[in-house]
PDB file of C-alpha atoms in Angstrom:
ATOM      1  CA  MET X   1       0.000   0.000   0.000  1.00 44.00           C
ATOM      2  CA  ARG X   2       2.857   2.407   0.767  1.00 46.00           C
ATOM      3  CA  ASN X   3       4.010   2.304  -2.873  1.00 47.00           C
ATOM      4  CA  HIS X   4       0.686   3.819  -3.973  1.00 47.00           C
ATOM      5  CA  THR X   5       0.975   6.991  -1.903  1.00 44.00           C
ATOM      6  CA  GLU X   6       3.268   9.897  -1.189  1.00 62.00           C
ATOM      7  CA  LEU X   7       1.685  10.558   2.208  1.00 75.00           C
ATOM      8  CA  ASN X   8       3.473   9.494   5.367  1.00 84.00           C
ATOM      9  CA  GLU X   9       0.721  10.501   7.755  1.00 87.00           C
ATOM     10  CA  PHE X  10      -2.808  11.799   8.149  1.00 92.00           C
ATOM     11  CA  ILE X  11      -4.023  14.553  10.467  1.00 91.00           C
ATOM     12  CA  LEU X  12      -7.140  13.734  12.493  1.00 91.00           C
ATOM     13  CA  LEU X  13      -9.221  16.899  12.843  1.00 87.00           C
ATOM     14  CA  GLY X  14     -11.390  15.358  15.567  1.00 85.00           C
ATOM     15  CA  ILE X  15     -15.103  15.608  16.239  1.00 84.00           C
ATOM     16  CA  PRO X  16     -16.693  18.235  13.965  1.00 79.00           C
ATOM     17  CA  GLN X  17     -17.896  21.496  15.545  1.00 80.00           C
ATOM     18  CA  THR X  18     -16.296  20.861  18.949  1.00 82.00           C
ATOM     19  CA  GLU X  19     -13.462  23.400  18.835  1.00 82.00           C
ATOM     20  CA  GLY X  20     -12.645  24.712  22.314  1.00 84.00           C
ATOM     21  CA  LEU X  21     -14.249  21.751  24.082  1.00 87.00           C
ATOM     22  CA  GLU X  22     -11.174  19.519  24.063  1.00 89.00           C
ATOM     23  CA  THR X  23     -10.659  19.513  27.849  1.00 92.00           C
ATOM     24  CA  VAL X  24     -14.299  18.746  28.608  1.00 93.00           C
ATOM     25  CA  LEU X  25     -14.401  15.978  26.010  1.00 91.00           C
ATOM     26  CA  PHE X  26     -11.128  14.537  27.313  1.00 93.00           C
ATOM     27  CA  VAL X  27     -12.548  14.220  30.835  1.00 94.00           C
ATOM     28  CA  ILE X  28     -15.875  12.746  29.645  1.00 92.00           C
ATOM     29  CA  PHE X  29     -14.367  10.204  27.256  1.00 92.00           C
ATOM     30  CA  SER X  30     -11.639   9.242  29.736  1.00 94.00           C
ATOM     31  CA  LEU X  31     -14.270   8.360  32.341  1.00 94.00           C
ATOM     32  CA  ILE X  32     -16.422   6.470  29.843  1.00 92.00           C
ATOM     33  CA  TYR X  33     -13.418   4.525  28.532  1.00 93.00           C
ATOM     34  CA  PHE X  34     -12.278   3.714  32.076  1.00 94.00           C
ATOM     35  CA  PHE X  35     -15.696   2.415  33.133  1.00 91.00           C
ATOM     36  CA  THR X  36     -16.008   0.482  29.875  1.00 91.00           C
ATOM     37  CA  LEU X  37     -12.768  -1.385  30.577  1.00 92.00           C
ATOM     38  CA  LEU X  38     -13.598  -1.834  34.264  1.00 90.00           C
ATOM     39  CA  GLY X  39     -17.157  -3.052  33.715  1.00 88.00           C
ATOM     40  CA  ASN X  40     -16.269  -5.600  31.040  1.00 90.00           C
ATOM     41  CA  LEU X  41     -13.224  -6.761  32.986  1.00 91.00           C
ATOM     42  CA  LEU X  42     -15.454  -7.406  36.011  1.00 87.00           C
ATOM     43  CA  ILE X  43     -17.894  -9.430  33.923  1.00 87.00           C
ATOM     44  CA  LEU X  44     -15.036 -11.459  32.443  1.00 89.00           C
ATOM     45  CA  THR X  45     -13.612 -12.039  35.939  1.00 88.00           C
ATOM     46  CA  ALA X  46     -17.015 -13.124  37.241  1.00 86.00           C
ATOM     47  CA  ILE X  47     -17.433 -15.644  34.415  1.00 87.00           C
ATOM     48  CA  VAL X  48     -13.927 -17.072  34.681  1.00 88.00           C
ATOM     49  CA  SER X  49     -13.985 -17.333  38.491  1.00 85.00           C
ATOM     50  CA  SER X  50     -17.390 -19.051  38.795  1.00 82.00           C
ATOM     51  CA  SER X  51     -17.643 -22.697  37.717  1.00 81.00           C
ATOM     52  CA  THR X  52     -21.437 -22.392  37.475  1.00 82.00           C
ATOM     53  CA  LEU X  53     -20.983 -19.895  34.631  1.00 84.00           C
ATOM     54  CA  HIS X  54     -18.837 -22.202  32.509  1.00 87.00           C
ATOM     55  CA  THR X  55     -21.633 -22.769  29.980  1.00 89.00           C
ATOM     56  CA  PRO X  56     -21.960 -21.834  26.292  1.00 91.00           C
ATOM     57  CA  MET X  57     -24.092 -18.753  27.078  1.00 87.00           C
ATOM     58  CA  TYR X  58     -21.479 -17.283  29.420  1.00 88.00           C
ATOM     59  CA  PHE X  59     -18.627 -18.376  27.152  1.00 92.00           C
ATOM     60  CA  PHE X  60     -20.087 -16.117  24.459  1.00 92.00           C
ATOM     61  CA  LEU X  61     -20.792 -13.379  27.005  1.00 88.00           C
ATOM     62  CA  GLY X  62     -17.155 -13.490  28.115  1.00 90.00           C
ATOM     63  CA  LEU X  63     -16.017 -13.125  24.500  1.00 93.00           C
ATOM     64  CA  LEU X  64     -18.410 -10.203  24.078  1.00 90.00           C
ATOM     65  CA  SER X  65     -16.757  -8.528  27.078  1.00 91.00           C
ATOM     66  CA  ILE X  66     -13.348  -9.000  25.436  1.00 93.00           C
ATOM     67  CA  PHE X  67     -14.634  -7.452  22.197  1.00 93.00           C
ATOM     68  CA  ASP X  68     -16.152  -4.573  24.178  1.00 91.00           C
ATOM     69  CA  MET X  69     -12.735  -3.844  25.675  1.00 93.00           C
ATOM     70  CA  LEU X  70     -10.854  -4.120  22.374  1.00 94.00           C
ATOM     71  CA  PHE X  71     -13.336  -2.298  20.127  1.00 93.00           C
ATOM     72  CA  PRO X  72     -13.162   1.146  21.823  1.00 92.00           C
ATOM     73  CA  SER X  73      -9.398   0.683  22.258  1.00 94.00           C
ATOM     74  CA  VAL X  74      -8.975   0.989  18.475  1.00 94.00           C
ATOM     75  CA  THR X  75     -10.070   4.637  18.439  1.00 92.00           C
ATOM     76  CA  CYS X  76     -10.331   5.984  21.994  1.00 92.00           C
ATOM     77  CA  PRO X  77      -6.644   6.112  23.091  1.00 93.00           C
ATOM     78  CA  LYS X  78      -5.620   8.125  20.012  1.00 93.00           C
ATOM     79  CA  MET X  79      -8.602  10.440  20.463  1.00 92.00           C
ATOM     80  CA  LEU X  80      -7.734  11.017  24.134  1.00 93.00           C
ATOM     81  CA  PHE X  81      -4.118  11.618  23.105  1.00 93.00           C
ATOM     82  CA  TYR X  82      -4.894  14.566  20.841  1.00 91.00           C
ATOM     83  CA  LEU X  83      -7.710  15.864  23.067  1.00 91.00           C
ATOM     84  CA  SER X  84      -5.055  16.256  25.768  1.00 91.00           C
ATOM     85  CA  GLY X  85      -3.189  18.682  23.502  1.00 87.00           C
ATOM     86  CA  GLN X  86      -0.783  16.239  21.841  1.00 90.00           C
ATOM     87  CA  SER X  87      -0.203  15.719  18.126  1.00 89.00           C
ATOM     88  CA  ARG X  88      -3.194  14.918  15.919  1.00 91.00           C
ATOM     89  CA  ALA X  89      -1.000  13.131  13.371  1.00 92.00           C
ATOM     90  CA  ILE X  90      -1.423   9.419  12.706  1.00 93.00           C
ATOM     91  CA  SER X  91       0.944   7.490  10.457  1.00 92.00           C
ATOM     92  CA  TYR X  92      -0.262   6.048   7.158  1.00 91.00           C
ATOM     93  CA  GLU X  93       0.224   2.533   8.515  1.00 92.00           C
ATOM     94  CA  GLY X  94      -1.546   3.508  11.738  1.00 92.00           C
ATOM     95  CA  CYS X  95      -4.513   4.774   9.747  1.00 93.00           C
ATOM     96  CA  VAL X  96      -4.659   1.501   7.799  1.00 94.00           C
ATOM     97  CA  ALA X  97      -4.471  -0.513  11.023  1.00 95.00           C
ATOM     98  CA  GLN X  98      -7.137   1.605  12.699  1.00 95.00           C
ATOM     99  CA  LEU X  99      -9.604   1.111   9.850  1.00 95.00           C
ATOM    100  CA  PHE X 100      -8.866  -2.616   9.597  1.00 96.00           C
ATOM    101  CA  PHE X 101      -9.243  -3.432  13.285  1.00 96.00           C
ATOM    102  CA  TYR X 102     -12.292  -1.190  13.643  1.00 93.00           C
ATOM    103  CA  HIS X 103     -14.147  -3.183  10.977  1.00 93.00           C
ATOM    104  CA  PHE X 104     -12.639  -6.519  12.011  1.00 96.00           C
ATOM    105  CA  LEU X 105     -13.748  -6.191  15.632  1.00 94.00           C
ATOM    106  CA  GLY X 106     -17.058  -4.549  14.714  1.00 89.00           C
ATOM    107  CA  SER X 107     -18.096  -7.218  12.210  1.00 91.00           C
ATOM    108  CA  SER X 108     -16.797 -10.058  14.408  1.00 94.00           C
ATOM    109  CA  GLU X 109     -18.882  -8.717  17.282  1.00 90.00           C
ATOM    110  CA  GLY X 110     -21.888  -8.538  14.967  1.00 89.00           C
ATOM    111  CA  CYS X 111     -21.360 -12.210  14.093  1.00 93.00           C
ATOM    112  CA  LEU X 112     -21.059 -12.991  17.806  1.00 93.00           C
ATOM    113  CA  TYR X 113     -24.471 -11.396  18.412  1.00 89.00           C
ATOM    114  CA  SER X 114     -25.934 -13.774  15.828  1.00 92.00           C
ATOM    115  CA  VAL X 115     -24.192 -16.708  17.495  1.00 94.00           C
ATOM    116  CA  MET X 116     -25.593 -15.646  20.872  1.00 90.00           C
ATOM    117  CA  ALA X 117     -29.086 -15.403  19.336  1.00 90.00           C
ATOM    118  CA  TYR X 118     -28.704 -18.954  18.000  1.00 93.00           C
ATOM    119  CA  ASP X 119     -27.526 -20.084  21.437  1.00 92.00           C
ATOM    120  CA  ARG X 120     -30.684 -18.624  23.033  1.00 88.00           C
ATOM    121  CA  PHE X 121     -32.800 -20.248  20.304  1.00 91.00           C
ATOM    122  CA  VAL X 122     -31.368 -23.687  21.094  1.00 92.00           C
ATOM    123  CA  ALA X 123     -31.651 -23.139  24.869  1.00 88.00           C
ATOM    124  CA  ILE X 124     -35.319 -22.117  24.748  1.00 87.00           C
ATOM    125  CA  CYS X 125     -36.639 -24.086  21.773  1.00 88.00           C
ATOM    126  CA  HIS X 126     -34.604 -27.292  22.316  1.00 90.00           C
ATOM    127  CA  PRO X 127     -33.710 -27.313  26.039  1.00 87.00           C
ATOM    128  CA  LEU X 128     -33.294 -31.102  26.330  1.00 89.00           C
ATOM    129  CA  ARG X 129     -30.776 -31.191  23.479  1.00 92.00           C
ATOM    130  CA  TYR X 130     -29.025 -27.928  24.408  1.00 92.00           C
ATOM    131  CA  MET X 131     -25.770 -29.350  25.779  1.00 90.00           C
ATOM    132  CA  LEU X 132     -25.594 -31.850  22.916  1.00 92.00           C
ATOM    133  CA  ILE X 133     -26.046 -29.204  20.215  1.00 93.00           C
ATOM    134  CA  MET X 134     -23.949 -26.491  21.881  1.00 94.00           C
ATOM    135  CA  ARG X 135     -21.039 -28.745  22.789  1.00 93.00           C
ATOM    136  CA  PRO X 136     -17.574 -27.156  23.209  1.00 93.00           C
ATOM    137  CA  GLY X 137     -16.373 -27.995  19.697  1.00 94.00           C
ATOM    138  CA  VAL X 138     -19.430 -26.352  18.137  1.00 94.00           C
ATOM    139  CA  CYS X 139     -19.030 -23.222  20.294  1.00 94.00           C
ATOM    140  CA  VAL X 140     -15.376 -22.834  19.345  1.00 95.00           C
ATOM    141  CA  GLY X 141     -16.217 -23.437  15.674  1.00 95.00           C
ATOM    142  CA  LEU X 142     -18.890 -20.727  15.725  1.00 95.00           C
ATOM    143  CA  VAL X 143     -16.454 -18.254  17.281  1.00 95.00           C
ATOM    144  CA  MET X 144     -13.755 -19.104  14.729  1.00 96.00           C
ATOM    145  CA  ALA X 145     -16.306 -18.577  11.933  1.00 96.00           C
ATOM    146  CA  ALA X 146     -17.169 -15.153  13.397  1.00 95.00           C
ATOM    147  CA  TRP X 147     -13.476 -14.190  13.420  1.00 95.00           C
ATOM    148  CA  LEU X 148     -13.029 -15.465   9.851  1.00 96.00           C
ATOM    149  CA  VAL X 149     -15.996 -13.441   8.573  1.00 95.00           C
ATOM    150  CA  GLY X 150     -14.742 -10.361  10.429  1.00 95.00           C
ATOM    151  CA  SER X 151     -11.224 -10.758   9.021  1.00 96.00           C
ATOM    152  CA  LEU X 152     -12.462 -11.223   5.439  1.00 95.00           C
ATOM    153  CA  HIS X 153     -14.853  -8.285   5.753  1.00 95.00           C
ATOM    154  CA  ALA X 154     -12.177  -5.948   7.136  1.00 95.00           C
ATOM    155  CA  THR X 155      -9.608  -7.046   4.537  1.00 95.00           C
ATOM    156  CA  ILE X 156     -11.967  -6.254   1.646  1.00 94.00           C
ATOM    157  CA  LEU X 157     -12.870  -2.818   3.016  1.00 94.00           C
ATOM    158  CA  THR X 158      -9.283  -1.887   3.887  1.00 94.00           C
ATOM    159  CA  SER X 159      -7.912  -3.052   0.532  1.00 93.00           C
ATOM    160  CA  PHE X 160     -10.445  -1.121  -1.529  1.00 91.00           C
ATOM    161  CA  THR X 161      -9.971   2.005   0.592  1.00 91.00           C
ATOM    162  CA  PHE X 162      -6.171   2.152   0.584  1.00 90.00           C
ATOM    163  CA  GLN X 163      -5.445   0.827  -2.900  1.00 88.00           C
ATOM    164  CA  LEU X 164      -6.355   4.316  -4.097  1.00 83.00           C
ATOM    165  CA  THR X 165      -3.603   6.913  -4.463  1.00 82.00           C
ATOM    166  CA  HIS X 166      -3.379   9.452  -1.646  1.00 80.00           C
ATOM    167  CA  CYS X 167      -1.135  12.242  -2.842  1.00 77.00           C
ATOM    168  CA  GLY X 168      -2.807  15.485  -1.823  1.00 73.00           C
ATOM    169  CA  PRO X 169      -4.771  16.557   1.276  1.00 80.00           C
ATOM    170  CA  ASN X 170      -4.187  14.511   4.402  1.00 86.00           C
ATOM    171  CA  HIS X 171      -6.596  16.144   6.866  1.00 89.00           C
ATOM    172  CA  VAL X 172      -9.160  13.561   8.005  1.00 87.00           C
ATOM    173  CA  ASP X 173     -12.277  15.479   9.019  1.00 83.00           C
ATOM    174  CA  TYR X 174     -13.107  12.926  11.719  1.00 83.00           C
ATOM    175  CA  PHE X 175     -11.808  11.560  15.001  1.00 87.00           C
ATOM    176  CA  PHE X 176     -10.478   8.305  13.528  1.00 90.00           C
ATOM    177  CA  CYS X 177      -9.714   6.732  10.152  1.00 91.00           C
ATOM    178  CA  ASP X 178     -12.942   5.367   8.709  1.00 87.00           C
ATOM    179  CA  ILE X 179     -14.117   4.806   5.149  1.00 87.00           C
ATOM    180  CA  PRO X 180     -16.425   7.869   4.786  1.00 83.00           C
ATOM    181  CA  ALA X 181     -13.647  10.153   6.067  1.00 85.00           C
ATOM    182  CA  VAL X 182     -10.641   8.671   4.226  1.00 90.00           C
ATOM    183  CA  LEU X 183     -12.128   8.020   0.775  1.00 88.00           C
ATOM    184  CA  PRO X 184     -12.694  11.722  -0.073  1.00 86.00           C
ATOM    185  CA  LEU X 185      -8.938  12.295   0.349  1.00 87.00           C
ATOM    186  CA  ALA X 186      -8.035   9.955  -2.532  1.00 86.00           C
ATOM    187  CA  CYS X 187      -6.601  11.496  -5.686  1.00 84.00           C
ATOM    188  CA  ALA X 188      -8.321   8.878  -7.857  1.00 81.00           C
ATOM    189  CA  ASP X 189     -11.977   8.055  -8.465  1.00 81.00           C
ATOM    190  CA  SER X 190     -13.325   6.511  -5.243  1.00 83.00           C
ATOM    191  CA  SER X 191     -16.813   5.618  -6.488  1.00 85.00           C
ATOM    192  CA  LEU X 192     -16.030   1.892  -6.798  1.00 87.00           C
ATOM    193  CA  ALA X 193     -14.565   1.745  -3.290  1.00 87.00           C
ATOM    194  CA  GLN X 194     -17.586   3.640  -1.982  1.00 86.00           C
ATOM    195  CA  LYS X 195     -19.994   1.195  -3.635  1.00 87.00           C
ATOM    196  CA  VAL X 196     -18.052  -1.849  -2.419  1.00 87.00           C
ATOM    197  CA  GLY X 197     -17.993  -0.445   1.112  1.00 84.00           C
ATOM    198  CA  SER X 198     -21.723   0.297   1.171  1.00 81.00           C
ATOM    199  CA  ILE X 199     -22.659  -3.059  -0.360  1.00 86.00           C
ATOM    200  CA  THR X 200     -20.316  -5.073   1.859  1.00 88.00           C
ATOM    201  CA  VAL X 201     -21.298  -3.363   5.113  1.00 83.00           C
ATOM    202  CA  GLY X 202     -24.978  -3.320   4.187  1.00 80.00           C
ATOM    203  CA  PHE X 203     -25.073  -6.952   3.098  1.00 87.00           C
ATOM    204  CA  LEU X 204     -23.282  -8.230   6.200  1.00 88.00           C
ATOM    205  CA  ALA X 205     -25.390  -6.109   8.556  1.00 83.00           C
ATOM    206  CA  LEU X 206     -28.648  -7.217   6.907  1.00 85.00           C
ATOM    207  CA  MET X 207     -27.650 -10.890   6.894  1.00 90.00           C
ATOM    208  CA  LEU X 208     -26.673 -10.819  10.558  1.00 88.00           C
ATOM    209  CA  TRP X 209     -29.820  -8.889  11.468  1.00 84.00           C
ATOM    210  CA  PHE X 210     -31.912 -11.408   9.500  1.00 89.00           C
ATOM    211  CA  SER X 211     -30.307 -14.328  11.353  1.00 90.00           C
ATOM    212  CA  VAL X 212     -31.071 -12.638  14.692  1.00 88.00           C
ATOM    213  CA  CYS X 213     -34.687 -12.013  13.640  1.00 87.00           C
ATOM    214  CA  VAL X 214     -35.135 -15.655  12.588  1.00 91.00           C
ATOM    215  CA  SER X 215     -33.803 -16.916  15.939  1.00 89.00           C
ATOM    216  CA  TYR X 216     -35.921 -14.543  17.997  1.00 87.00           C
ATOM    217  CA  THR X 217     -39.048 -15.167  15.939  1.00 87.00           C
ATOM    218  CA  HIS X 218     -38.844 -18.855  16.877  1.00 88.00           C
ATOM    219  CA  ILE X 219     -38.010 -17.891  20.469  1.00 86.00           C
ATOM    220  CA  GLY X 220     -41.032 -15.569  20.642  1.00 84.00           C
ATOM    221  CA  ILE X 221     -43.367 -18.269  19.355  1.00 86.00           C
ATOM    222  CA  VAL X 222     -42.108 -20.735  21.982  1.00 85.00           C
ATOM    223  CA  ILE X 223     -42.322 -18.167  24.806  1.00 82.00           C
ATOM    224  CA  LEU X 224     -45.938 -17.338  23.932  1.00 80.00           C
ATOM    225  CA  ARG X 225     -46.796 -21.032  24.216  1.00 80.00           C
ATOM    226  CA  ILE X 226     -45.380 -21.288  27.746  1.00 76.00           C
ATOM    227  CA  ARG X 227     -48.282 -21.506  30.201  1.00 74.00           C
ATOM    228  CA  SER X 228     -46.390 -20.588  33.353  1.00 73.00           C
ATOM    229  CA  ALA X 229     -46.082 -16.811  33.765  1.00 72.00           C
ATOM    230  CA  GLU X 230     -42.904 -17.253  35.825  1.00 71.00           C
ATOM    231  CA  SER X 231     -41.213 -19.406  33.178  1.00 68.00           C
ATOM    232  CA  ARG X 232     -42.310 -16.995  30.461  1.00 71.00           C
ATOM    233  CA  GLN X 233     -40.862 -14.060  32.405  1.00 72.00           C
ATOM    234  CA  LYS X 234     -37.575 -15.919  32.967  1.00 69.00           C
ATOM    235  CA  ALA X 235     -37.223 -16.740  29.252  1.00 68.00           C
ATOM    236  CA  PHE X 236     -38.036 -13.162  28.271  1.00 71.00           C
ATOM    237  CA  SER X 237     -35.550 -11.753  30.811  1.00 68.00           C
ATOM    238  CA  THR X 238     -32.796 -13.980  29.424  1.00 65.00           C
ATOM    239  CA  CYS X 239     -33.303 -12.607  25.898  1.00 71.00           C
ATOM    240  CA  SER X 240     -34.171  -8.950  26.587  1.00 71.00           C
ATOM    241  CA  ALA X 241     -30.612  -7.942  27.544  1.00 67.00           C
ATOM    242  CA  HIS X 242     -29.251  -9.501  24.365  1.00 69.00           C
ATOM    243  CA  LEU X 243     -31.879  -7.794  22.193  1.00 72.00           C
ATOM    244  CA  THR X 244     -31.106  -4.422  23.798  1.00 71.00           C
ATOM    245  CA  ALA X 245     -27.392  -4.820  23.059  1.00 71.00           C
ATOM    246  CA  ILE X 246     -28.136  -5.811  19.445  1.00 74.00           C
ATOM    247  CA  LEU X 247     -30.290  -2.728  18.854  1.00 72.00           C
ATOM    248  CA  CYS X 248     -27.497  -0.521  20.256  1.00 69.00           C
ATOM    249  CA  ALA X 249     -25.017  -2.185  17.869  1.00 68.00           C
ATOM    250  CA  TYR X 250     -26.976  -2.273  14.590  1.00 68.00           C
ATOM    251  CA  GLY X 251     -28.641   1.144  14.839  1.00 65.00           C
ATOM    252  CA  PRO X 252     -25.403   3.143  14.323  1.00 65.00           C
ATOM    253  CA  VAL X 253     -24.302   0.940  11.415  1.00 63.00           C
ATOM    254  CA  ILE X 254     -27.534   1.610   9.524  1.00 64.00           C
ATOM    255  CA  ILE X 255     -27.386   5.360  10.221  1.00 63.00           C
ATOM    256  CA  ILE X 256     -23.735   5.814   9.209  1.00 62.00           C
ATOM    257  CA  TYR X 257     -22.983   3.504   6.300  1.00 58.00           C
ATOM    258  CA  LEU X 258     -26.323   3.339   4.486  1.00 58.00           C
ATOM    259  CA  GLN X 259     -26.861   7.116   4.203  1.00 59.00           C
ATOM    260  CA  PRO X 260     -26.601   8.557   0.653  1.00 58.00           C
ATOM    261  CA  THR X 261     -24.994  11.785   1.952  1.00 61.00           C
ATOM    262  CA  PRO X 262     -23.719  11.329   5.523  1.00 59.00           C
ATOM    263  CA  ASN X 263     -23.765  14.351   7.846  1.00 66.00           C
ATOM    264  CA  PRO X 264     -20.316  14.590   9.538  1.00 67.00           C
ATOM    265  CA  LEU X 265     -21.639  15.779  12.908  1.00 69.00           C
ATOM    266  CA  ILE X 266     -24.447  13.216  13.085  1.00 72.00           C
ATOM    267  CA  CYS X 267     -22.052  10.451  12.022  1.00 73.00           C
ATOM    268  CA  ALA X 268     -19.535  11.511  14.673  1.00 76.00           C
ATOM    269  CA  VAL X 269     -22.151  11.515  17.446  1.00 77.00           C
ATOM    270  CA  VAL X 270     -23.492   8.123  16.362  1.00 76.00           C
ATOM    271  CA  GLN X 271     -19.978   6.688  16.070  1.00 78.00           C
ATOM    272  CA  ILE X 272     -19.141   7.877  19.576  1.00 82.00           C
ATOM    273  CA  LEU X 273     -22.255   6.140  20.867  1.00 78.00           C
ATOM    274  CA  ASN X 274     -21.270   3.010  18.937  1.00 79.00           C
ATOM    275  CA  ASN X 275     -17.508   3.055  19.692  1.00 82.00           C
ATOM    276  CA  ILE X 276     -17.417   4.183  23.304  1.00 83.00           C
ATOM    277  CA  VAL X 277     -20.836   4.329  24.945  1.00 82.00           C
ATOM    278  CA  SER X 278     -22.348   1.033  23.717  1.00 82.00           C
ATOM    279  CA  PRO X 279     -19.462  -1.155  25.008  1.00 86.00           C
ATOM    280  CA  MET X 280     -19.935   0.441  28.432  1.00 85.00           C
ATOM    281  CA  LEU X 281     -23.712  -0.046  28.311  1.00 80.00           C
ATOM    282  CA  ASN X 282     -23.269  -3.720  27.399  1.00 78.00           C
ATOM    283  CA  SER X 283     -21.483  -4.363  30.682  1.00 74.00           C
ATOM    284  CA  LEU X 284     -24.276  -2.610  32.593  1.00 76.00           C
ATOM    285  CA  ILE X 285     -27.030  -4.380  30.649  1.00 74.00           C
ATOM    286  CA  TYR X 286     -25.655  -7.860  31.211  1.00 69.00           C
ATOM    287  CA  SER X 287     -24.542  -7.340  34.818  1.00 66.00           C
ATOM    288  CA  LEU X 288     -27.683  -5.613  36.095  1.00 62.00           C
ATOM    289  CA  ARG X 289     -30.147  -7.935  34.340  1.00 63.00           C
ATOM    290  CA  ASN X 290     -28.356 -11.222  34.993  1.00 68.00           C
ATOM    291  CA  LYS X 291     -28.744 -12.721  38.461  1.00 73.00           C
ATOM    292  CA  GLU X 292     -25.964 -15.287  37.974  1.00 76.00           C
ATOM    293  CA  VAL X 293     -23.451 -12.622  36.950  1.00 77.00           C
ATOM    294  CA  LYS X 294     -24.450 -10.388  39.877  1.00 75.00           C
ATOM    295  CA  ARG X 295     -24.128 -13.309  42.281  1.00 78.00           C
ATOM    296  CA  SER X 296     -20.673 -14.159  40.940  1.00 78.00           C
ATOM    297  CA  LEU X 297     -19.575 -10.505  41.145  1.00 74.00           C
ATOM    298  CA  LYS X 298     -20.656 -10.369  44.781  1.00 77.00           C
ATOM    299  CA  ARG X 299     -18.522 -13.440  45.504  1.00 78.00           C
ATOM    300  CA  VAL X 300     -15.562 -11.821  43.737  1.00 70.00           C
ATOM    301  CA  PHE X 301     -15.920  -8.611  45.758  1.00 70.00           C
ATOM    302  CA  HIS X 302     -16.363 -10.607  48.961  1.00 67.00           C
ATOM    303  CA  ASN X 303     -13.188 -12.595  48.301  1.00 67.00           C
ATOM    304  CA  VAL X 304     -11.232  -9.439  47.465  1.00 62.00           C
ATOM    305  CA  VAL X 305     -12.401  -7.641  50.607  1.00 59.00           C
ATOM    306  CA  PHE X 306     -11.755 -10.741  52.738  1.00 54.00           C
ATOM    307  CA  THR X 307      -8.212 -11.037  51.331  1.00 56.00           C
ATOM    308  CA  VAL X 308      -7.479  -7.339  51.942  1.00 51.00           C
ATOM    309  CA  VAL X 309      -8.775  -7.527  55.552  1.00 48.00           C
ATOM    310  CA  GLU X 310      -6.607 -10.563  56.252  1.00 55.00           C
TER     311      GLU X 310
END
């Protein structure tokens, strides 16, 4: 890729229309990023430390916590760096890496949501065969497939974006390197790359959303047939947290990448919600609505306090 460009670096201009608010934004995003890492780390610790949570559902939830720590780490540290008054420059290779890992982790997490929906479908619709269907080898295979899809998706988008010649302006009117912000800087015609990006992102998002809808349609039918109100409430509670997280994840994708003429400010606000706020909310959603996770967290805190007192 380096042979196709004379640029050594890009300049990130940051969030549009926020000049003079750097200190305030630095404090806000630092706190959000800190609580995102802390919340997901606590969930991961609770799952690993409790033998009762060593099931397929919590295996996927633990992976989701890992993704929710890695995903904001692609963009947030660099943003905090220049909000603190440091250089806004990012190397050409750094820009490539940022775009690749943003789409790799984002699409892999989207695939993981579909896997988690399938897991809930098997648990509720085929409870007697659950452990047979969702055996360890199948769970690992589903996760590997999610990573493979994410890697292929990110490679296609990154290749089409950076195969174009970048020889002129290098000011990225955004807070990180993403397709809508980098493509306009190309010296060549970027219409093909724009079409490939829209089609690829749109197709993957729609396919994953369709798979989630299919799973939850079957789940809804089974829940409505349950006679016991308590069992129905338990099944609904198990799925509601997952559905909430999915809506938070897919909403920004539709708003940003499927717009004919994206608005920079709206895109930036939505991306911040998607990149930084949603990973923090996921930890709150799953910890506050899951009794097993809360019980395990209490044991972890109790053991920590007991060890400190001793």
